[in-house]
Amino acid sequence: MPDRSLPRTERLRSLGAVRRLFESGQSGFVFPFRYVWHAEADAAATTEVLFSVPKKFHKRANKRNLLRRRTKEAYRLQKEILQRPEHSADLDVALIYSTKEVLPYKQIEHAVRRILEAIAERL
């Protein structure tokens, strides 16, 4: 059974890494997410992810937290798509929730799966 946790080491926290991701990363859009990813050929093959729900669209913190939790859960359960042996790259991914609607978990899960599959096929 694969490890389905999301430890701190798999979260993108470094300011330099975030800056590099948004300056030189590739981006796309799958409703309701805008996603940015950056891969570097490396022997370590680690994947780090950043989740964001802008205050611009959701003023109340409880809604932002709800959407962030749903996104984290969807990623956590499907992250093995990116962690296959044939993918040997240091990968940074940002998932930015970019709609004003509070969508159900199933729709968020489907969008995250499509994003991860799109990134995996480009690696």
Tab-separated table of C-alpha atoms in Angstrom:
chain	number	residue	atom	x	y	z
A	1	MET	CA	0.000	0.000	0.000
A	2	PRO	CA	1.528	3.346	-1.000
A	3	ASP	CA	2.227	6.039	1.572
A	4	ARG	CA	-0.644	8.501	1.286
A	5	SER	CA	0.432	11.033	3.869
A	6	LEU	CA	1.438	14.595	3.054
A	7	PRO	CA	4.433	15.353	5.287
A	8	ARG	CA	6.022	18.753	5.638
A	9	THR	CA	8.915	17.683	3.388
A	10	GLU	CA	6.483	17.371	0.461
A	11	ARG	CA	5.136	20.912	0.846
A	12	LEU	CA	6.760	23.749	-1.067
A	13	ARG	CA	7.927	26.259	1.551
A	14	SER	CA	11.181	27.762	0.326
A	15	LEU	CA	10.801	31.347	-0.891
A	16	GLY	CA	13.516	30.787	-3.509
A	17	ALA	CA	11.795	27.657	-4.819
A	18	VAL	CA	8.440	29.461	-5.022
A	19	ARG	CA	10.054	32.371	-6.879
A	20	ARG	CA	11.783	29.977	-9.320
A	21	LEU	CA	8.505	28.102	-9.832
A	22	PHE	CA	6.552	31.209	-10.833
A	23	GLU	CA	9.370	32.772	-12.885
A	24	SER	CA	10.367	29.767	-14.989
A	25	GLY	CA	7.557	27.232	-14.541
A	26	GLN	CA	4.983	26.075	-17.052
A	27	SER	CA	1.339	26.755	-16.342
A	28	GLY	CA	-2.110	25.629	-17.316
A	29	PHE	CA	-5.750	25.789	-16.308
A	30	VAL	CA	-8.174	23.024	-15.414
A	31	PHE	CA	-11.383	24.366	-13.905
A	32	PRO	CA	-11.294	25.457	-11.039
A	33	PHE	CA	-7.497	25.454	-10.739
A	34	ARG	CA	-4.656	27.365	-12.285
A	35	TYR	CA	-1.565	25.249	-11.927
A	36	VAL	CA	2.143	25.983	-12.316
A	37	TRP	CA	4.861	23.351	-12.375
A	38	HIS	CA	8.611	23.286	-12.759
A	39	ALA	CA	10.796	20.189	-13.167
A	40	GLU	CA	14.558	19.838	-12.963
A	41	ALA	CA	16.411	16.658	-13.887
A	42	ASP	CA	17.796	15.423	-10.588
A	43	ALA	CA	18.661	12.134	-8.937
A	44	ALA	CA	16.646	12.971	-5.807
A	45	ALA	CA	13.271	12.917	-7.623
A	46	THR	CA	11.293	14.745	-4.938
A	47	THR	CA	7.888	16.307	-5.456
A	48	GLU	CA	6.853	19.404	-3.527
A	49	VAL	CA	3.447	21.033	-3.773
A	50	LEU	CA	1.931	24.404	-2.842
A	51	PHE	CA	-1.795	24.977	-2.269
A	52	SER	CA	-3.343	28.423	-2.533
A	53	VAL	CA	-6.863	29.817	-2.213
A	54	PRO	CA	-6.686	33.597	-2.805
A	55	LYS	CA	-8.374	35.991	-0.424
A	56	LYS	CA	-9.467	37.935	-3.506
A	57	PHE	CA	-12.117	35.288	-4.279
A	58	HIS	CA	-12.971	34.025	-0.784
A	59	LYS	CA	-12.957	36.693	1.925
A	60	ARG	CA	-13.897	34.367	4.776
A	61	ALA	CA	-11.063	32.278	6.206
A	62	ASN	CA	-13.338	29.305	6.900
A	63	LYS	CA	-14.155	28.978	3.170
A	64	ARG	CA	-10.483	29.300	2.206
A	65	ASN	CA	-9.561	26.626	4.751
A	66	LEU	CA	-12.329	24.321	3.531
A	67	LEU	CA	-11.215	24.589	-0.092
A	68	ARG	CA	-7.539	24.182	0.842
A	69	ARG	CA	-8.345	21.048	2.864
A	70	ARG	CA	-10.377	19.560	0.015
A	71	THR	CA	-7.542	20.244	-2.422
A	72	LYS	CA	-4.911	18.752	-0.094
A	73	GLU	CA	-7.001	15.638	0.406
A	74	ALA	CA	-7.539	15.182	-3.330
A	75	TYR	CA	-3.806	15.584	-3.982
A	76	ARG	CA	-2.803	13.319	-1.092
A	77	LEU	CA	-4.937	10.433	-2.370
A	78	GLN	CA	-3.699	10.758	-5.975
A	79	LYS	CA	-0.066	11.798	-5.623
A	80	GLU	CA	1.231	8.404	-6.774
A	81	ILE	CA	0.461	9.544	-10.341
A	82	LEU	CA	3.550	11.783	-10.115
A	83	GLN	CA	5.697	9.409	-8.068
A	84	ARG	CA	6.231	6.664	-10.630
A	85	PRO	CA	9.728	5.217	-11.137
A	86	GLU	CA	10.016	6.493	-14.727
A	87	HIS	CA	9.729	10.097	-13.481
A	88	SER	CA	13.186	11.033	-12.200
A	89	ALA	CA	12.872	14.784	-11.832
A	90	ASP	CA	12.772	17.247	-8.973
A	91	LEU	CA	9.211	18.572	-9.361
A	92	ASP	CA	7.529	21.646	-7.854
A	93	VAL	CA	3.780	22.148	-8.321
A	94	ALA	CA	1.447	24.999	-7.307
A	95	LEU	CA	-2.331	24.507	-7.289
A	96	ILE	CA	-4.223	27.814	-7.177
A	97	TYR	CA	-7.981	27.677	-6.687
A	98	SER	CA	-9.308	30.374	-8.988
A	99	THR	CA	-13.064	30.590	-8.915
A	100	LYS	CA	-15.538	32.252	-6.573
A	101	GLU	CA	-17.685	29.129	-6.245
A	102	VAL	CA	-17.255	26.634	-3.415
A	103	LEU	CA	-17.227	23.384	-5.367
A	104	PRO	CA	-17.920	19.900	-3.959
A	105	TYR	CA	-15.045	17.544	-3.206
A	106	LYS	CA	-15.768	15.242	-6.180
A	107	GLN	CA	-15.319	18.072	-8.672
A	108	ILE	CA	-12.091	19.200	-6.987
A	109	GLU	CA	-10.810	15.612	-6.939
A	110	HIS	CA	-11.506	15.171	-10.654
A	111	ALA	CA	-9.719	18.431	-11.516
A	112	VAL	CA	-6.656	17.517	-9.417
A	113	ARG	CA	-6.486	14.109	-11.130
A	114	ARG	CA	-6.580	15.746	-14.582
A	115	ILE	CA	-3.821	18.184	-13.548
A	116	LEU	CA	-1.562	15.438	-12.194
A	117	GLU	CA	-2.089	13.304	-15.303
A	118	ALA	CA	-1.287	16.267	-17.571
A	119	ILE	CA	1.951	16.977	-15.674
A	120	ALA	CA	2.921	13.288	-15.620
A	121	GLU	CA	2.571	12.913	-19.383
A	122	ARG	CA	4.784	15.973	-20.005
A	123	LEU	CA	7.585	14.682	-17.774
